[in-house]
Coordinates of C-alpha atoms in Angstrom, one line a residue:
M164 CA 98.0 43.5 -257.4
N165 CA 97.0 47.0 -258.5
R166 CA 98.9 50.1 -257.3
R167 CA 96.2 51.1 -254.8
S168 CA 96.2 47.7 -253.1
F169 CA 100.0 47.7 -253.0
L170 CA 100.0 51.1 -251.2
V171 CA 97.3 50.0 -248.7
V172 CA 99.2 46.8 -247.9
S173 CA 102.5 48.7 -247.6
G174 CA 100.9 51.2 -245.3
L175 CA 99.6 48.4 -243.1
F176 CA 103.1 46.9 -242.9
A177 CA 104.6 50.2 -242.1
A178 CA 102.1 50.9 -239.3
A179 CA 102.6 47.4 -237.9
A180 CA 106.4 48.1 -237.8
C181 CA 105.7 51.2 -235.7
A182 CA 103.5 49.4 -233.2
P183 CA 105.0 48.9 -229.7
A184 CA 106.7 45.6 -229.0
P185 CA 104.6 43.1 -227.1
K186 CA 105.1 43.3 -223.3
G187 CA 106.7 40.4 -221.4
R188 CA 108.9 37.6 -222.7
I189 CA 108.7 36.4 -226.3
G190 CA 108.5 32.7 -227.1
P191 CA 110.4 31.0 -230.0
D192 CA 107.4 31.5 -232.2
G193 CA 107.6 35.3 -231.8
N194 CA 104.5 35.5 -229.7
P195 CA 104.3 36.7 -226.1
L196 CA 104.6 33.9 -223.6
P197 CA 101.5 33.5 -221.3
Q198 CA 101.7 35.4 -218.1
V199 CA 100.0 34.5 -214.8
Y200 CA 96.7 36.3 -214.4
R201 CA 96.8 37.5 -210.8
I202 CA 93.4 38.2 -209.3
K203 CA 93.5 40.8 -206.5
P204 CA 90.6 41.1 -204.0
D205 CA 89.5 44.4 -205.4
M206 CA 88.9 42.7 -208.8
E207 CA 86.4 40.1 -207.7
A208 CA 83.2 42.1 -208.5
D209 CA 84.6 43.2 -211.8
I210 CA 85.5 39.6 -212.8
Q211 CA 82.0 38.3 -211.8
Y212 CA 80.1 41.0 -213.7
R213 CA 82.4 40.8 -216.7
M214 CA 81.6 37.1 -217.0
L215 CA 77.9 37.7 -216.5
D216 CA 77.9 40.4 -219.1
G217 CA 79.9 38.3 -221.5
I218 CA 77.5 35.3 -221.1
N219 CA 74.4 37.5 -221.4
T220 CA 75.7 39.1 -224.6
L221 CA 76.3 35.6 -226.1
R222 CA 72.9 34.5 -224.9
E223 CA 71.2 37.5 -226.5
V224 CA 72.9 36.7 -229.9
A225 CA 71.7 33.1 -229.5
G226 CA 68.1 34.3 -228.7
A227 CA 68.2 33.1 -225.0
A228 CA 67.1 35.1 -222.0
P229 CA 69.7 36.7 -219.8
L230 CA 70.9 35.1 -216.6
R231 CA 71.2 36.7 -213.2
F232 CA 73.4 35.8 -210.3
D233 CA 72.1 33.6 -207.5
S234 CA 74.1 34.0 -204.2
G235 CA 73.6 30.3 -203.4
L236 CA 75.0 29.2 -206.7
N237 CA 77.9 31.6 -206.4
A238 CA 78.7 30.0 -203.0
A239 CA 78.4 26.5 -204.4
A240 CA 80.8 27.5 -207.3
A241 CA 83.3 29.0 -204.8
T242 CA 83.2 25.9 -202.7
H243 CA 83.8 23.6 -205.6
S244 CA 86.6 25.7 -207.0
R245 CA 88.5 25.5 -203.7
D246 CA 87.8 21.8 -203.4
M247 CA 89.1 21.1 -207.0
A248 CA 92.3 22.9 -206.0
L249 CA 92.6 20.7 -202.9
Q250 CA 92.1 17.6 -205.0
N251 CA 94.4 19.0 -207.7
R252 CA 92.1 17.8 -210.5
P253 CA 89.3 19.5 -212.4
W254 CA 86.2 17.3 -212.2
H255 CA 82.5 17.7 -211.3
F256 CA 82.6 15.7 -208.0
G257 CA 83.7 17.0 -204.7
S258 CA 86.3 15.3 -202.5
D259 CA 83.3 14.0 -200.5
G260 CA 81.6 12.6 -203.6
S261 CA 79.2 15.6 -203.9
S262 CA 77.6 16.6 -207.2
P263 CA 76.7 20.1 -208.3
L264 CA 73.2 19.5 -207.0
D265 CA 74.5 18.4 -203.6
R266 CA 76.7 21.5 -203.3
A267 CA 73.8 23.8 -204.3
R268 CA 71.4 22.2 -201.8
R269 CA 74.0 22.6 -199.0
V270 CA 73.9 26.4 -199.5
G271 CA 70.1 26.5 -199.5
F272 CA 69.4 26.6 -203.3
T273 CA 66.0 25.0 -203.9
G274 CA 65.8 25.3 -207.7
S275 CA 67.1 23.0 -210.4
I276 CA 70.7 22.7 -211.4
L277 CA 71.0 22.6 -215.2
G278 CA 74.8 22.5 -215.8
E279 CA 78.3 23.1 -214.5
N280 CA 81.4 24.1 -216.3
I281 CA 84.9 23.9 -214.7
S282 CA 88.4 24.8 -215.7
E283 CA 91.9 24.6 -214.4
T284 CA 94.0 27.3 -216.0
Y285 CA 96.2 30.4 -215.7
E286 CA 93.9 32.3 -218.1
T287 CA 91.5 35.1 -217.6
E288 CA 87.8 34.7 -217.1
M289 CA 87.1 35.8 -220.7
E290 CA 89.7 33.4 -222.1
T291 CA 88.1 30.7 -220.0
L292 CA 84.6 31.6 -221.4
A293 CA 86.0 31.5 -224.9
A294 CA 87.5 28.0 -224.3
W295 CA 84.1 26.8 -222.9
L296 CA 82.4 28.1 -226.1
E297 CA 84.8 26.0 -228.3
Q298 CA 83.4 22.7 -226.8
E299 CA 79.9 21.7 -227.6
D300 CA 79.0 20.4 -224.2
T301 CA 80.3 23.4 -222.2
R302 CA 78.9 25.8 -224.8
A303 CA 75.5 24.1 -224.2
V304 CA 75.7 24.9 -220.5
V305 CA 76.4 28.6 -221.2
L306 CA 73.6 28.9 -223.8
D307 CA 71.0 26.7 -222.2
R308 CA 67.6 28.4 -222.9
N309 CA 66.1 26.8 -219.8
A310 CA 68.7 28.5 -217.5
T311 CA 67.8 31.7 -215.7
L312 CA 70.4 31.7 -212.8
L313 CA 74.1 31.8 -212.7
G314 CA 76.7 30.9 -210.1
F315 CA 80.3 31.8 -210.9
S316 CA 83.4 31.8 -208.8
W317 CA 87.1 30.7 -208.7
Y318 CA 90.0 29.8 -206.4
Q319 CA 93.5 31.0 -207.3
E320 CA 96.4 29.1 -205.9
P321 CA 99.5 31.0 -204.6
A322 CA 101.4 30.0 -207.7
G323 CA 98.7 31.5 -209.9
K324 CA 96.7 28.5 -211.2
I325 CA 93.0 29.3 -211.2
W326 CA 90.2 26.9 -210.7
W327 CA 87.0 28.3 -212.3
T328 CA 83.5 27.0 -211.7
L329 CA 80.3 28.1 -213.4
V330 CA 76.9 26.7 -212.4
T331 CA 73.5 27.3 -214.1
G332 CA 70.1 26.7 -212.8
K333 CA 66.5 27.9 -212.6
F334 CA 63.6 28.0 -210.1

């Protein structure tokens, strides 16, 4: 290693040593332990639009048109998130056997349902989106070039677990 590289690397280590310690409890691996992401009522619009903006940024990079929210799909997503919590299992069928299409029709949506992503987690909406992007099938829902509409919602249990639902569709 030449002298300049040594000085740069040494400077980076020194700067890292001056950084503030991570907040919260530290696990045995030295990393911060996960904390419950508490969603307050005044955060709802920010969370929804952060997800929409994140998805549309990804879609732009992939060459797909942006999505826009549909109130019916948002309502169907909210209903399914609450129902998954009641069932205590993440799956695409409602406790009454309903499918994503059935739930969308119940709230008056007349378009086509193209996909649904679900998650049971304590993570933020952006961490959940990142997890969906890691799997081929859930990434395909987010980036589907045929989709024009988005429904996105969640239900948070009192203990902090969040049930996320994302639905895509088109007219």
